[in-house]
């Protein structure tokens, strides 16, 4: 059936039913100006700038809010229309203090541009000055009500795009304004400082405080890049002047973030300009660092590594790569260790977060990656989110889930805490820490006993059903309820709802992986989704959200002890032969050490030399005291870093590295999207790219590597070696990147894996899992369970957010989040200092008494050294992935 048509400025054009006149015009390249319209939001029709003439209509109509109709005759630029728009612009100019000369928005103000385009008289109406005062008492956003035209874009951005629901319209008539709840200042409101309101504001009413006075818009250049924080991989514009980032905005319509950023992505950029940056190589002599030349430091490292290999063999060396730097850096580091030093002792921080994902999903599906795309999130109709505090750890991803809920999707949340996502969930399954397997087994028990599972999918796409059934039948809803604390009827109800809504998206984060049963937890989520027939379809799958910006990429690049780039196993003779031929060396065929074994090796002397790149292990590993003892035991420690930190204290040689925005390369986000990271700044002092440092060490040890840039490393080596990335070249990822697998140069990328249940490994593996409790449980001496994670305003305070202006003002210290019941029982009041102790350490922090935390639990993060939860956490590991149990250890809390 043909689409309807209308006449647009005398030309017949087709349109989709349901489109507005504005949407039809834009689809056909006809410009209609707007000030209040915001794409994908409810039309407001408030500014009256988008007025058009429709034959037969009594008055001009707002094109943003008027549905297109077949046979309609529309004129977008008639004299009548231009006169009405000019009048509306003049009225808006009179509604405040629109002094363009002094305004931060000069040059990018949409009202200013329209006033110029329409040649209006700014003095036609006397100005009505606002009686509201300027608000600049928070560190990030300036609100100037004298420049507000009440277009409502900021309200739409907050309530319909980011769905933070922090602002709205308040008061009436001449007193009308945009307000927070209770008309409080932003920093005392529900605002989370995502800055979406600033991005969409068409005037200078909302501006970035940190950019104040640094540059006019026409003085800056814009460089597109990828955010250096979480695994969403948001696309950013860096606005640069005189080798300094002035501000950051989101790239509109770019995947995966579609014009959205969080507080860290928008405001956490200026750490790169910190005066504390490392700028020259350092060598430790007599316990003190001294500055050195690059040649001196590189020669020393090469000579020491050669000596250790000669005396103790290559396996006396170990390396830790970085999940925050580029793919090309991690590729060159693992190449240095394998092809030059001769060992597979290379790992990175996926070991402490998503190693269970890589191992578990690889066993279940044949691939350890997120199955679906962020583009599915706002289109999905059902979510099961377990162990994921998305609104704080992956804020932009959470916005798409919230969008879906506003559009009618059902969200089931399984989490020990009542996180912010609970407000959008129809059901909150508040399970006890470490009981995920029992809960999921209980749900699968209902699916099997009530014959609600997808029998055809299970029969044709999976193996192992009978073995799974045998174990799952032992977990009745009542038994699962006894273990997990979730009511048996709720377990039944959730299982039935998941079975009735196909497909459903399962999303998890570190609440699933950071357990001694992390791999089993991951395989349990895979079991559930295969039983429901939800894998291999859009808006379905198993979707682990990676915590760091390039933890997916570091895994892809082979910064793991068991695989080469592209997940080709080091103990597979064919893979070994392939890499030997490409690199022109003999390789070791045995699997290397994981990070916990590396640290233990430092303590017992079996590891004599260690190279740590971009990981502050003395703050992020469990049981800091143990890690510091291991680092102190190192005979020779080399560190690449951008700042001095807790780990560089133990180094013998420190190399100053370039940071994000100072070099070219790629990041790979959670959804397997390879995106460019572009150079926008020159690095400080003598800082050099990490890939260059590894290349120089290789040269001093007898190997000359041809690739001399990030692009050459990717195009000439990674794409040639990793089959999943064979079709990805820098010239193909200039815009939105590509999602692997991309097997050839014509392939468009893969938005979801295992299409129609055709798994990478052939048939999906249903694997029976028995529940096991956490390694350490509450007892009389330590009666509470500590669980840990990230907070919204920080990432790593010693390297990034703590050195970005404003973020410490929003959250300047660690807290111990404790339930109302436990606080009352222990005599702890809000804001009181408390001591939190475990069998490994003790910290003093401020108490945060909150209904988010259930009785019997304490929650902390690792952002601040003094109150870091990792003084307390347990070195108990998953037996397969060697991932520590950050999510459960026994503690006591005492008021001070």
Short mmCIF file of N, CA, C and O in Angstrom, two decimals, residues 695-772:
data_model
loop_
_atom_site.label_atom_id
_atom_site.label_comp_id
_atom_site.label_asym_id
_atom_site.label_seq_id
_atom_site.Cartn_x
_atom_site.Cartn_y
_atom_site.Cartn_z
N UNK A 695 57.05 -0.87 21.99
CA UNK A 695 57.79 -1.04 20.74
C UNK A 695 59.28 -0.73 20.94
O UNK A 695 60.16 -1.44 20.41
N UNK A 696 59.57 0.29 21.73
CA UNK A 696 60.96 0.66 21.99
C UNK A 696 61.67 -0.39 22.84
O UNK A 696 62.86 -0.67 22.63
N UNK A 697 60.97 -0.98 23.80
CA UNK A 697 61.58 -2.06 24.59
C UNK A 697 61.87 -3.25 23.69
O UNK A 697 62.95 -3.87 23.77
N UNK A 698 60.92 -3.58 22.82
CA UNK A 698 61.13 -4.69 21.88
C UNK A 698 62.36 -4.44 21.02
O UNK A 698 63.17 -5.36 20.77
N UNK A 699 62.53 -3.21 20.56
CA UNK A 699 63.68 -2.89 19.71
C UNK A 699 64.98 -3.11 20.46
O UNK A 699 65.96 -3.64 19.90
N UNK A 700 64.99 -2.72 21.73
CA UNK A 700 66.21 -2.90 22.53
C UNK A 700 66.48 -4.36 22.87
O UNK A 700 67.57 -4.70 23.32
N UNK A 701 65.48 -5.19 22.67
CA UNK A 701 65.66 -6.62 22.92
C UNK A 701 65.74 -7.41 21.62
O UNK A 701 65.58 -8.64 21.61
N UNK A 702 65.99 -6.68 20.52
CA UNK A 702 66.34 -7.36 19.28
C UNK A 702 65.25 -7.49 18.24
O UNK A 702 65.47 -8.13 17.20
N UNK A 703 64.05 -6.89 18.48
CA UNK A 703 62.98 -6.99 17.48
C UNK A 703 62.58 -5.59 17.01
O UNK A 703 62.39 -4.69 17.82
N UNK A 704 62.44 -5.46 15.71
CA UNK A 704 61.99 -4.20 15.13
C UNK A 704 60.57 -4.40 14.60
O UNK A 704 60.34 -5.26 13.74
N UNK A 705 59.64 -3.65 15.14
CA UNK A 705 58.24 -3.76 14.73
C UNK A 705 57.93 -2.65 13.73
O UNK A 705 58.23 -1.47 13.97
N UNK A 706 57.29 -3.03 12.63
CA UNK A 706 57.03 -2.07 11.56
C UNK A 706 55.93 -1.06 11.91
O UNK A 706 56.04 0.11 11.56
N UNK A 707 54.87 -1.51 12.57
CA UNK A 707 53.72 -0.63 12.81
C UNK A 707 54.12 0.52 13.72
O UNK A 707 54.59 0.31 14.85
N UNK A 708 53.89 1.75 13.24
CA UNK A 708 54.39 2.93 13.95
C UNK A 708 53.29 3.94 14.27
O UNK A 708 53.54 5.13 14.42
N UNK A 709 52.05 3.48 14.35
CA UNK A 709 50.94 4.34 14.75
C UNK A 709 49.80 3.44 15.18
O UNK A 709 49.79 2.23 14.90
N UNK A 710 48.81 4.05 15.85
CA UNK A 710 47.64 3.27 16.23
C UNK A 710 46.95 2.68 15.02
O UNK A 710 46.53 1.51 15.03
N UNK A 711 46.81 3.46 13.96
CA UNK A 711 46.15 2.95 12.76
C UNK A 711 46.93 1.80 12.14
O UNK A 711 46.33 0.80 11.72
N UNK A 712 48.24 1.90 12.07
CA UNK A 712 49.02 0.82 11.47
C UNK A 712 48.94 -0.45 12.30
O UNK A 712 48.86 -1.57 11.75
N UNK A 713 48.94 -0.32 13.62
CA UNK A 713 48.82 -1.51 14.48
C UNK A 713 47.49 -2.20 14.22
O UNK A 713 47.43 -3.43 14.07
N UNK A 714 46.40 -1.42 14.15
CA UNK A 714 45.09 -2.04 13.93
C UNK A 714 44.97 -2.58 12.51
O UNK A 714 44.67 -3.76 12.30
N UNK A 715 45.18 -1.74 11.53
CA UNK A 715 44.93 -2.12 10.14
C UNK A 715 45.84 -3.25 9.68
O UNK A 715 45.42 -4.16 8.95
N UNK A 716 47.12 -3.19 10.09
CA UNK A 716 48.10 -4.13 9.55
C UNK A 716 48.30 -5.38 10.39
O UNK A 716 48.80 -6.39 9.89
N UNK A 717 47.92 -5.33 11.67
CA UNK A 717 48.15 -6.47 12.54
C UNK A 717 46.86 -7.04 13.14
O UNK A 717 46.53 -8.20 12.91
N UNK A 718 46.13 -6.23 13.88
CA UNK A 718 44.92 -6.75 14.54
C UNK A 718 43.95 -7.30 13.50
O UNK A 718 43.46 -8.43 13.62
N UNK A 719 43.65 -6.52 12.47
CA UNK A 719 42.69 -6.95 11.45
C UNK A 719 43.19 -8.16 10.68
O UNK A 719 42.39 -8.97 10.18
N UNK A 720 44.50 -8.31 10.60
CA UNK A 720 45.06 -9.46 9.89
C UNK A 720 45.06 -10.73 10.73
O UNK A 720 45.05 -11.85 10.18
N UNK A 721 45.05 -10.60 12.05
CA UNK A 721 45.20 -11.76 12.93
C UNK A 721 43.89 -12.23 13.56
O UNK A 721 43.71 -13.42 13.78
N UNK A 722 42.98 -11.30 13.88
CA UNK A 722 41.75 -11.64 14.59
C UNK A 722 40.60 -11.76 13.59
O UNK A 722 40.18 -10.75 13.02
N UNK A 723 40.09 -12.95 13.34
CA UNK A 723 39.06 -13.12 12.31
C UNK A 723 37.82 -12.27 12.55
O UNK A 723 37.20 -11.80 11.59
N UNK A 724 37.46 -12.05 13.82
CA UNK A 724 36.26 -11.26 14.12
C UNK A 724 36.40 -9.81 13.67
O UNK A 724 35.41 -9.12 13.44
N UNK A 725 37.64 -9.33 13.57
CA UNK A 725 37.89 -7.93 13.24
C UNK A 725 38.46 -7.74 11.85
O UNK A 725 38.90 -6.64 11.49
N UNK A 726 38.46 -8.78 11.02
CA UNK A 726 39.13 -8.71 9.72
C UNK A 726 38.58 -7.61 8.84
O UNK A 726 39.32 -7.02 8.03
N UNK A 727 37.31 -7.29 8.95
CA UNK A 727 36.70 -6.28 8.10
C UNK A 727 36.68 -4.90 8.70
O UNK A 727 36.09 -3.98 8.13
N UNK A 728 37.31 -4.72 9.87
CA UNK A 728 37.35 -3.41 10.51
C UNK A 728 38.68 -2.75 10.19
O UNK A 728 39.75 -3.25 10.52
N UNK A 729 38.61 -1.62 9.52
CA UNK A 729 39.77 -0.78 9.23
C UNK A 729 39.44 0.65 9.66
O UNK A 729 38.27 1.04 9.73
N UNK A 730 40.47 1.42 9.93
CA UNK A 730 40.23 2.77 10.42
C UNK A 730 39.33 3.57 9.48
O UNK A 730 38.50 4.36 9.93
N UNK A 731 39.46 3.39 8.17
CA UNK A 731 38.65 4.19 7.26
C UNK A 731 37.17 3.82 7.32
O UNK A 731 36.33 4.60 6.90
N UNK A 732 36.85 2.64 7.89
CA UNK A 732 35.45 2.21 8.00
C UNK A 732 34.80 2.65 9.31
O UNK A 732 33.57 2.49 9.45
N UNK A 733 35.56 3.14 10.27
CA UNK A 733 34.98 3.45 11.58
C UNK A 733 35.15 4.94 11.91
O UNK A 733 35.29 5.31 13.08
N UNK A 734 35.10 5.78 10.90
CA UNK A 734 35.25 7.22 11.12
C UNK A 734 34.05 7.81 11.85
O UNK A 734 34.16 8.86 12.48
N UNK A 735 32.89 7.16 11.76
CA UNK A 735 31.69 7.69 12.40
C UNK A 735 31.23 6.83 13.57
O UNK A 735 31.76 6.96 14.67
N UNK A 736 30.32 5.91 13.34
CA UNK A 736 29.74 5.16 14.45
C UNK A 736 30.43 3.84 14.76
O UNK A 736 29.94 3.07 15.58
N UNK A 737 31.53 3.55 14.12
CA UNK A 737 32.22 2.31 14.42
C UNK A 737 31.49 1.09 13.88
O UNK A 737 30.46 1.20 13.21
N UNK A 738 32.02 -0.09 14.18
CA UNK A 738 31.43 -1.36 13.73
C UNK A 738 31.44 -2.35 14.88
O UNK A 738 32.37 -2.37 15.70
N UNK A 739 30.39 -3.18 14.91
CA UNK A 739 30.28 -4.21 15.94
C UNK A 739 30.78 -5.55 15.40
O UNK A 739 30.25 -6.05 14.42
N UNK A 740 31.83 -6.09 16.05
CA UNK A 740 32.32 -7.38 15.59
C UNK A 740 31.35 -8.50 15.99
O UNK A 740 30.57 -8.30 16.91
N UNK A 741 31.36 -9.60 15.25
CA UNK A 741 32.26 -9.95 14.16
C UNK A 741 31.96 -9.19 12.87
O UNK A 741 30.81 -9.00 12.49
N UNK A 742 33.08 -8.79 12.23
CA UNK A 742 33.04 -8.15 10.91
C UNK A 742 34.05 -8.91 10.05
O UNK A 742 35.21 -8.54 9.96
N UNK A 743 33.63 -10.00 9.43
CA UNK A 743 34.59 -10.92 8.81
C UNK A 743 35.26 -10.40 7.55
O UNK A 743 36.31 -10.92 7.16
N UNK A 744 34.69 -9.39 6.87
CA UNK A 744 35.32 -8.89 5.65
C UNK A 744 34.98 -7.41 5.48
O UNK A 744 34.17 -6.85 6.21
N UNK A 745 35.60 -6.80 4.50
CA UNK A 745 35.48 -5.35 4.32
C UNK A 745 34.11 -4.90 3.81
O UNK A 745 33.82 -3.70 3.81
N UNK A 746 33.28 -5.83 3.38
CA UNK A 746 31.93 -5.49 2.94
C UNK A 746 30.89 -5.70 4.03
O UNK A 746 29.75 -5.27 3.90
N UNK A 747 31.29 -6.37 5.11
CA UNK A 747 30.33 -6.74 6.17
C UNK A 747 29.91 -5.51 6.97
O UNK A 747 30.75 -4.68 7.34
N UNK A 748 28.61 -5.35 7.27
CA UNK A 748 28.13 -4.15 7.96
C UNK A 748 28.26 -4.19 9.47
O UNK A 748 27.92 -3.21 10.15
N UNK A 749 28.76 -5.30 10.01
CA UNK A 749 28.81 -5.45 11.46
C UNK A 749 27.65 -6.28 11.96
O UNK A 749 26.69 -6.55 11.24
N UNK A 750 27.74 -6.70 13.24
CA UNK A 750 26.79 -7.67 13.79
C UNK A 750 26.11 -7.10 15.03
O UNK A 750 26.71 -7.05 16.11
N UNK A 751 24.87 -6.64 14.91
CA UNK A 751 24.20 -6.02 16.06
C UNK A 751 23.80 -7.03 17.14
O UNK A 751 23.65 -6.65 18.29
N UNK A 752 23.60 -8.30 16.76
CA UNK A 752 23.32 -9.31 17.80
C UNK A 752 23.89 -10.64 17.36
O UNK A 752 23.96 -10.96 16.17
N UNK A 753 24.32 -11.41 18.36
CA UNK A 753 25.01 -12.67 18.12
C UNK A 753 24.04 -13.85 18.16
O UNK A 753 22.91 -13.74 18.65
N UNK A 754 24.52 -14.99 17.65
CA UNK A 754 23.82 -16.28 17.74
C UNK A 754 22.44 -16.20 17.10
O UNK A 754 21.44 -16.66 17.67
N UNK A 755 22.37 -15.62 15.91
CA UNK A 755 21.09 -15.35 15.27
C UNK A 755 20.22 -16.59 15.20
O UNK A 755 20.65 -17.66 14.77
N UNK A 756 18.97 -16.43 15.66
CA UNK A 756 17.96 -17.50 15.63
C UNK A 756 18.41 -18.75 16.36
O UNK A 756 17.99 -19.87 16.04
N UNK A 757 19.27 -18.57 17.37
CA UNK A 757 19.70 -19.72 18.17
C UNK A 757 20.82 -20.51 17.55
O UNK A 757 21.12 -21.62 18.03
N UNK A 758 21.47 -19.98 16.53
CA UNK A 758 22.64 -20.65 15.93
C UNK A 758 23.88 -20.13 16.66
O UNK A 758 24.41 -19.07 16.32
N UNK A 759 24.32 -20.86 17.66
CA UNK A 759 25.37 -20.39 18.54
C UNK A 759 26.75 -20.52 17.91
O UNK A 759 26.97 -21.35 17.03
N UNK A 760 27.67 -19.70 18.41
CA UNK A 760 29.05 -19.75 17.93
C UNK A 760 29.63 -21.14 18.10
O UNK A 760 30.42 -21.60 17.28
N UNK A 761 29.22 -21.83 19.16
CA UNK A 761 29.74 -23.17 19.43
C UNK A 761 28.86 -24.27 18.81
O UNK A 761 29.06 -25.45 19.09
N UNK A 762 27.89 -23.89 18.01
CA UNK A 762 26.96 -24.86 17.41
C UNK A 762 25.65 -24.85 18.15
O UNK A 762 24.76 -24.03 17.87
N UNK A 763 25.51 -25.72 19.14
CA UNK A 763 24.34 -25.74 20.00
C UNK A 763 24.69 -25.11 21.35
O UNK A 763 25.79 -25.31 21.87
N UNK A 764 23.76 -24.35 21.90
CA UNK A 764 23.99 -23.75 23.20
C UNK A 764 24.05 -24.81 24.28
O UNK A 764 23.32 -25.81 24.24
N UNK A 765 24.90 -24.59 25.26
CA UNK A 765 25.11 -25.56 26.34
C UNK A 765 24.33 -25.17 27.59
O UNK A 765 24.64 -24.16 28.23
N UNK A 766 23.30 -25.96 27.91
CA UNK A 766 22.60 -25.82 29.19
C UNK A 766 23.42 -26.57 30.23
O UNK A 766 23.63 -27.78 30.12
N UNK A 767 23.89 -25.84 31.23
CA UNK A 767 24.85 -26.40 32.17
C UNK A 767 24.24 -26.40 33.57
O UNK A 767 23.92 -25.32 34.11
N UNK A 768 24.05 -27.56 34.19
CA UNK A 768 23.47 -27.60 35.54
C UNK A 768 24.40 -26.96 36.56
O UNK A 768 25.61 -27.22 36.56
N UNK A 769 23.84 -26.11 37.41
CA UNK A 769 24.64 -25.36 38.38
C UNK A 769 24.03 -25.54 39.77
O UNK A 769 22.83 -25.32 39.96
N UNK A 770 24.87 -25.92 40.73
CA UNK A 770 24.46 -25.95 42.12
C UNK A 770 24.85 -24.65 42.80
O UNK A 770 25.93 -24.09 42.54
N UNK A 771 23.98 -24.15 43.67
CA UNK A 771 24.28 -22.94 44.42
C UNK A 771 25.36 -23.21 45.47
O UNK A 771 25.34 -24.25 46.14
N UNK A 772 26.29 -22.28 45.58
CA UNK A 772 27.28 -22.32 46.66
C UNK A 772 27.28 -20.97 47.34
O UNK A 772 27.17 -19.92 46.70
#
